[in-house]
Amino acid sequence: MKFFIDTANLKEIEEAHRLGILDGVTTNPSLIAKEGVVGRDAFVRHIKAVCDLVGAPVSAEAVSTAAEDLVSEARELAAIDENVVVKIPMTIEGLKAVRQLADEGVRTNVTLVFSPLQALMAAKAGASYVSPFVGRLDDIAHVGMEVVSEIVDIFSNYLFETEIIVASVRNPLHVLEAAKMGADIATIPFKVIGQMARHPLTDLGLDAFLKDWKKVETR
Ligand code: E4P
């Protein structure tokens, strides 16, 4: 299973990269805005900096709405770095853009996916990745991970190569369930990566070992 980090914060990306577990990065307009990036040039520089840090797939989101505009914007984003994957919204116009971009060899990540049928349509249109948003479904009392499970089954029934990115991850259990279901990727906030690594028994055990080792050293 691949781990992406869901952030545009360079420090968080660098720290996760140093853990040796990072396979990619996803960003979105809200995450970019949170970093105080202002203007198109600054956005392009920021995405380039992320690509240089990780040398792995980095999702950058297109913000146009019409298919032709999405395609032009996606071409520009893809030209930033060979690792850029263009996020395209799961709309009718988005699907048209995904097909055109797939034919041109531009990789896409279809975002804002909330149902298995949306994921199936994105895969058929040629998406490289689909991103079901599990946390936002949980927020409205739909079980997000059930949608992921259905997508895993459908993609496996028809041998789609489109990879499933479990997105809008809110806690370690989302990642655990994604791994058990065989989802390809989870894109995880920095805080949740820390939560996944820590265990109170590890801390207690280490504390005891270090205390006992002091006795050994002082004898
Ligand atoms: C994924 O690509 C999205 O950027 C992200 O997971 C959205 O998460 P949120 O629902 O916490 O905003």
mmCIF file of C-alpha atoms and ligand atoms in Angstrom:
data_model
loop_
_atom_site.group_PDB
_atom_site.id
_atom_site.type_symbol
_atom_site.label_atom_id
_atom_site.label_comp_id
_atom_site.label_asym_id
_atom_site.label_seq_id
_atom_site.Cartn_x
_atom_site.Cartn_y
_atom_site.Cartn_z
ATOM 1 C CA MET A 1 0.000 0.000 0.000
ATOM 2 C CA LYS A 2 1.228 3.476 -0.824
ATOM 3 C CA PHE A 3 1.132 6.413 1.579
ATOM 4 C CA PHE A 4 0.673 9.918 0.227
ATOM 5 C CA ILE A 5 0.621 12.974 2.458
ATOM 6 C CA ASP A 6 -2.355 15.311 2.135
ATOM 7 C CA THR A 7 -0.806 18.737 2.660
ATOM 8 C CA ALA A 8 0.898 21.610 0.867
ATOM 9 C CA ASN A 9 3.141 22.393 3.841
ATOM 10 C CA LEU A 10 6.783 21.958 2.821
ATOM 11 C CA LYS A 11 7.990 21.228 6.374
ATOM 12 C CA GLU A 12 5.404 18.495 6.856
ATOM 13 C CA ILE A 13 6.240 16.994 3.465
ATOM 14 C CA GLU A 14 9.974 17.023 4.235
ATOM 15 C CA GLU A 15 9.426 15.447 7.666
ATOM 16 C CA ALA A 16 7.194 12.682 6.246
ATOM 17 C CA HIS A 17 9.720 12.099 3.461
ATOM 18 C CA ARG A 18 12.474 11.620 6.070
ATOM 19 C CA LEU A 19 10.393 8.850 7.687
ATOM 20 C CA GLY A 20 10.991 6.804 4.548
ATOM 21 C CA ILE A 21 7.298 6.044 4.069
ATOM 22 C CA LEU A 22 6.222 8.640 1.559
ATOM 23 C CA ASP A 23 5.063 7.676 -1.934
ATOM 24 C CA GLY A 24 3.455 10.935 -3.033
ATOM 25 C CA VAL A 25 1.624 14.135 -2.126
ATOM 26 C CA THR A 26 -1.882 15.461 -2.694
ATOM 27 C CA THR A 27 -2.789 19.130 -2.528
ATOM 28 C CA ASN A 28 -5.982 21.045 -3.170
ATOM 29 C CA PRO A 29 -6.846 24.755 -3.421
ATOM 30 C CA SER A 30 -7.734 24.949 0.290
ATOM 31 C CA LEU A 31 -4.412 23.397 1.346
ATOM 32 C CA ILE A 32 -2.511 25.742 -0.996
ATOM 33 C CA ALA A 33 -4.362 28.788 0.394
ATOM 34 C CA LYS A 34 -3.522 27.656 3.960
ATOM 35 C CA GLU A 35 0.196 28.020 3.094
ATOM 36 C CA GLY A 36 -0.295 31.690 2.177
ATOM 37 C CA VAL A 37 0.495 31.103 -1.502
ATOM 38 C CA VAL A 38 -0.740 34.109 -3.509
ATOM 39 C CA GLY A 39 -0.822 34.297 -7.316
ATOM 40 C CA ARG A 40 -0.423 31.776 -10.122
ATOM 41 C CA ASP A 41 3.373 32.103 -10.308
ATOM 42 C CA ALA A 42 3.759 31.448 -6.591
ATOM 43 C CA PHE A 43 1.450 28.426 -6.935
ATOM 44 C CA VAL A 44 3.569 27.023 -9.765
ATOM 45 C CA ARG A 45 6.765 27.581 -7.732
ATOM 46 C CA HIS A 46 5.200 25.906 -4.713
ATOM 47 C CA ILE A 47 4.165 22.811 -6.664
ATOM 48 C CA LYS A 48 7.651 22.641 -8.215
ATOM 49 C CA ALA A 49 9.214 22.836 -4.744
ATOM 50 C CA VAL A 50 7.018 19.948 -3.561
ATOM 51 C CA CYS A 51 8.000 17.876 -6.615
ATOM 52 C CA ASP A 52 11.696 18.577 -6.002
ATOM 53 C CA LEU A 53 11.337 17.477 -2.374
ATOM 54 C CA VAL A 54 9.646 14.135 -2.968
ATOM 55 C CA GLY A 55 10.434 12.987 -6.521
ATOM 56 C CA ALA A 56 7.092 11.146 -6.540
ATOM 57 C CA PRO A 57 3.542 11.859 -7.753
ATOM 58 C CA VAL A 58 2.236 15.265 -6.629
ATOM 59 C CA SER A 59 -1.430 16.084 -7.244
ATOM 60 C CA ALA A 60 -2.084 19.715 -8.191
ATOM 61 C CA GLU A 61 -5.679 20.754 -8.745
ATOM 62 C CA ALA A 62 -7.103 22.407 -11.855
ATOM 63 C CA VAL A 63 -9.749 25.003 -10.996
ATOM 64 C CA SER A 64 -11.470 25.533 -14.351
ATOM 65 C CA THR A 65 -14.995 24.247 -14.895
ATOM 66 C CA ALA A 66 -15.383 23.794 -18.693
ATOM 67 C CA ALA A 67 -13.680 20.779 -20.277
ATOM 68 C CA GLU A 68 -11.546 22.782 -22.738
ATOM 69 C CA ASP A 69 -10.345 25.081 -19.934
ATOM 70 C CA LEU A 70 -9.582 22.127 -17.679
ATOM 71 C CA VAL A 71 -7.529 20.564 -20.473
ATOM 72 C CA SER A 72 -5.495 23.747 -21.089
ATOM 73 C CA GLU A 73 -4.937 24.262 -17.379
ATOM 74 C CA ALA A 74 -3.956 20.619 -16.931
ATOM 75 C CA ARG A 75 -1.386 20.860 -19.732
ATOM 76 C CA GLU A 76 0.198 23.845 -17.954
ATOM 77 C CA LEU A 77 0.230 22.063 -14.600
ATOM 78 C CA ALA A 78 1.697 18.900 -16.115
ATOM 79 C CA ALA A 79 4.504 20.988 -17.633
ATOM 80 C CA ILE A 80 5.692 22.064 -14.151
ATOM 81 C CA ASP A 81 7.300 18.694 -13.453
ATOM 82 C CA GLU A 82 7.118 15.121 -14.683
ATOM 83 C CA ASN A 83 5.663 14.096 -11.304
ATOM 84 C CA VAL A 84 2.648 16.380 -11.458
ATOM 85 C CA VAL A 85 -0.695 14.585 -11.543
ATOM 86 C CA VAL A 86 -3.593 16.892 -12.371
ATOM 87 C CA LYS A 87 -6.606 16.798 -10.084
ATOM 88 C CA ILE A 88 -9.826 17.099 -12.040
ATOM 89 C CA PRO A 89 -13.240 17.451 -10.358
ATOM 90 C CA MET A 90 -15.743 14.615 -10.801
ATOM 91 C CA THR A 91 -18.148 16.473 -13.096
ATOM 92 C CA ILE A 92 -19.456 15.853 -16.600
ATOM 93 C CA GLU A 93 -16.994 18.458 -17.915
ATOM 94 C CA GLY A 94 -14.274 16.888 -15.804
ATOM 95 C CA LEU A 95 -14.864 13.472 -17.394
ATOM 96 C CA LYS A 96 -14.499 14.937 -20.893
ATOM 97 C CA ALA A 97 -11.233 16.556 -19.831
ATOM 98 C CA VAL A 98 -9.949 13.314 -18.274
ATOM 99 C CA ARG A 99 -10.520 11.406 -21.536
ATOM 100 C CA GLN A 100 -8.733 14.061 -23.595
ATOM 101 C CA LEU A 101 -5.841 14.240 -21.123
ATOM 102 C CA ALA A 102 -5.500 10.451 -20.939
ATOM 103 C CA ASP A 103 -5.239 10.375 -24.740
ATOM 104 C CA GLU A 104 -2.428 12.956 -24.465
ATOM 105 C CA GLY A 105 -0.634 11.011 -21.720
ATOM 106 C CA VAL A 106 -1.375 13.501 -18.925
ATOM 107 C CA ARG A 107 -2.038 11.715 -15.611
ATOM 108 C CA THR A 108 -5.182 12.705 -13.716
ATOM 109 C CA ASN A 109 -6.574 12.252 -10.230
ATOM 110 C CA VAL A 110 -10.361 12.557 -10.261
ATOM 111 C CA THR A 111 -11.299 14.294 -7.051
ATOM 112 C CA LEU A 112 -14.462 14.878 -5.029
ATOM 113 C CA VAL A 113 -15.636 11.305 -5.617
ATOM 114 C CA PHE A 114 -18.447 10.296 -3.276
ATOM 115 C CA SER A 115 -19.999 7.221 -4.940
ATOM 116 C CA PRO A 116 -18.844 3.977 -6.586
ATOM 117 C CA LEU A 117 -20.530 4.923 -9.865
ATOM 118 C CA GLN A 118 -18.610 8.191 -10.011
ATOM 119 C CA ALA A 119 -15.399 6.201 -9.528
ATOM 120 C CA LEU A 120 -16.419 3.739 -12.263
ATOM 121 C CA MET A 121 -17.098 6.574 -14.700
ATOM 122 C CA ALA A 122 -13.764 8.239 -13.893
ATOM 123 C CA ALA A 123 -11.914 4.967 -14.436
ATOM 124 C CA LYS A 124 -13.669 4.390 -17.759
ATOM 125 C CA ALA A 125 -12.755 7.935 -18.846
ATOM 126 C CA GLY A 126 -9.091 7.053 -18.260
ATOM 127 C CA ALA A 127 -8.297 8.522 -14.832
ATOM 128 C CA SER A 128 -4.962 7.439 -13.377
ATOM 129 C CA TYR A 129 -6.351 7.840 -9.850
ATOM 130 C CA VAL A 130 -9.750 8.336 -8.203
ATOM 131 C CA SER A 131 -10.100 9.985 -4.807
ATOM 132 C CA PRO A 132 -13.117 8.961 -2.722
ATOM 133 C CA PHE A 133 -13.482 11.416 0.200
ATOM 134 C CA VAL A 134 -14.240 9.184 3.192
ATOM 135 C CA GLY A 135 -14.174 11.766 5.996
ATOM 136 C CA ARG A 136 -16.630 14.083 4.285
ATOM 137 C CA LEU A 137 -19.029 11.136 3.799
ATOM 138 C CA ASP A 138 -18.676 10.172 7.475
ATOM 139 C CA ASP A 139 -19.458 13.813 8.321
ATOM 140 C CA ILE A 140 -22.924 13.443 6.763
ATOM 141 C CA ALA A 141 -23.554 10.021 8.350
ATOM 142 C CA HIS A 142 -22.660 7.912 5.283
ATOM 143 C CA VAL A 143 -19.940 5.347 5.907
ATOM 144 C CA GLY A 144 -17.102 6.555 3.668
ATOM 145 C CA MET A 145 -15.167 3.315 3.819
ATOM 146 C CA GLU A 146 -18.147 1.372 2.422
ATOM 147 C CA VAL A 147 -17.822 3.417 -0.747
ATOM 148 C CA VAL A 148 -14.126 2.538 -0.911
ATOM 149 C CA SER A 149 -14.916 -1.155 -0.463
ATOM 150 C CA GLU A 150 -17.387 -1.037 -3.379
ATOM 151 C CA ILE A 151 -14.859 0.744 -5.595
ATOM 152 C CA VAL A 152 -12.198 -1.856 -4.762
ATOM 153 C CA ASP A 153 -14.621 -4.632 -5.798
ATOM 154 C CA ILE A 154 -15.685 -2.922 -9.024
ATOM 155 C CA PHE A 155 -12.134 -2.110 -10.133
ATOM 156 C CA SER A 156 -11.062 -5.657 -9.400
ATOM 157 C CA ASN A 157 -14.066 -7.116 -11.320
ATOM 158 C CA TYR A 158 -13.010 -5.271 -14.469
ATOM 159 C CA LEU A 159 -9.242 -5.092 -13.957
ATOM 160 C CA PHE A 160 -9.092 -1.288 -14.126
ATOM 161 C CA GLU A 161 -5.578 0.076 -13.727
ATOM 162 C CA THR A 162 -6.921 3.261 -12.099
ATOM 163 C CA GLU A 163 -5.551 3.494 -8.557
ATOM 164 C CA ILE A 164 -7.793 4.263 -5.587
ATOM 165 C CA ILE A 165 -6.620 7.067 -3.296
ATOM 166 C CA VAL A 166 -8.535 7.015 -0.011
ATOM 167 C CA ALA A 167 -8.845 10.747 0.680
ATOM 168 C CA SER A 168 -10.312 13.015 3.345
ATOM 169 C CA VAL A 169 -8.712 10.726 5.911
ATOM 170 C CA ARG A 170 -9.477 11.849 9.454
ATOM 171 C CA ASN A 171 -7.964 9.144 11.666
ATOM 172 C CA PRO A 172 -5.723 6.023 11.733
ATOM 173 C CA LEU A 173 -8.723 3.670 11.449
ATOM 174 C CA HIS A 174 -9.458 5.005 7.969
ATOM 175 C CA VAL A 175 -5.941 3.955 6.933
ATOM 176 C CA LEU A 176 -6.190 0.558 8.651
ATOM 177 C CA GLU A 177 -9.500 -0.217 6.946
ATOM 178 C CA ALA A 178 -8.147 0.992 3.596
ATOM 179 C CA ALA A 179 -5.162 -1.345 3.946
ATOM 180 C CA LYS A 180 -7.383 -4.310 4.850
ATOM 181 C CA MET A 181 -9.623 -3.612 1.844
ATOM 182 C CA GLY A 182 -6.648 -3.463 -0.485
ATOM 183 C CA ALA A 183 -7.062 0.186 -1.528
ATOM 184 C CA ASP A 184 -3.952 1.237 -3.448
ATOM 185 C CA ILE A 185 -3.194 4.465 -1.598
ATOM 186 C CA ALA A 186 -4.228 6.505 1.421
ATOM 187 C CA THR A 187 -3.501 10.215 1.390
ATOM 188 C CA ILE A 188 -2.972 11.088 5.015
ATOM 189 C CA PRO A 189 -2.750 14.375 6.940
ATOM 190 C CA PHE A 190 0.555 14.902 8.794
ATOM 191 C CA LYS A 191 -1.139 14.675 12.202
ATOM 192 C CA VAL A 192 -2.626 11.258 11.387
ATOM 193 C CA ILE A 193 0.781 9.943 10.220
ATOM 194 C CA GLY A 194 2.057 10.742 13.739
ATOM 195 C CA GLN A 195 -0.963 9.082 15.340
ATOM 196 C CA MET A 196 -0.351 5.925 13.281
ATOM 197 C CA ALA A 197 3.255 5.654 14.449
ATOM 198 C CA ARG A 198 2.685 6.171 18.162
ATOM 199 C CA HIS A 199 1.571 3.644 20.784
ATOM 200 C CA PRO A 200 1.476 4.269 24.552
ATOM 201 C CA LEU A 201 2.963 0.816 25.271
ATOM 202 C CA THR A 202 5.917 1.661 23.011
ATOM 203 C CA ASP A 203 6.512 4.850 25.029
ATOM 204 C CA LEU A 204 6.166 3.065 28.384
ATOM 205 C CA GLY A 205 8.407 0.198 27.260
ATOM 206 C CA LEU A 206 11.086 2.527 25.973
ATOM 207 C CA ASP A 207 10.965 4.574 29.158
ATOM 208 C CA ALA A 208 11.553 1.446 31.254
ATOM 209 C CA PHE A 209 14.384 0.208 29.023
ATOM 210 C CA LEU A 210 16.148 3.585 29.174
ATOM 211 C CA LYS A 211 15.815 3.744 32.989
ATOM 212 C CA ASP A 212 17.189 0.201 33.351
ATOM 213 C CA TRP A 213 20.030 0.958 30.960
ATOM 214 C CA LYS A 214 21.126 3.809 33.265
ATOM 215 C CA LYS A 215 21.632 1.173 36.017
ATOM 216 C CA VAL A 216 23.805 -0.847 33.653
ATOM 217 C CA GLU A 217 25.916 2.160 32.720
ATOM 218 C CA THR A 218 26.478 3.344 36.282
ATOM 219 C CA ARG A 219 27.519 -0.058 37.696
HETATM 220 C C1 E4P B 1 -7.526 14.776 -1.213
HETATM 221 O O1 E4P B 1 -6.927 14.753 -2.242
HETATM 222 C C2 E4P B 1 -8.118 15.985 -0.616
HETATM 223 O O2 E4P B 1 -7.198 17.015 -0.737
HETATM 224 C C3 E4P B 1 -8.367 15.844 0.851
HETATM 225 O O3 E4P B 1 -8.174 14.540 1.287
HETATM 226 C C4 E4P B 1 -9.625 16.485 1.342
HETATM 227 O O4 E4P B 1 -9.704 16.273 2.727
HETATM 228 P P1 E4P B 1 -10.688 17.096 3.678
HETATM 229 O O5 E4P B 1 -12.049 16.524 3.550
HETATM 230 O O6 E4P B 1 -10.111 16.872 5.054
HETATM 231 O O7 E4P B 1 -10.620 18.525 3.249
#
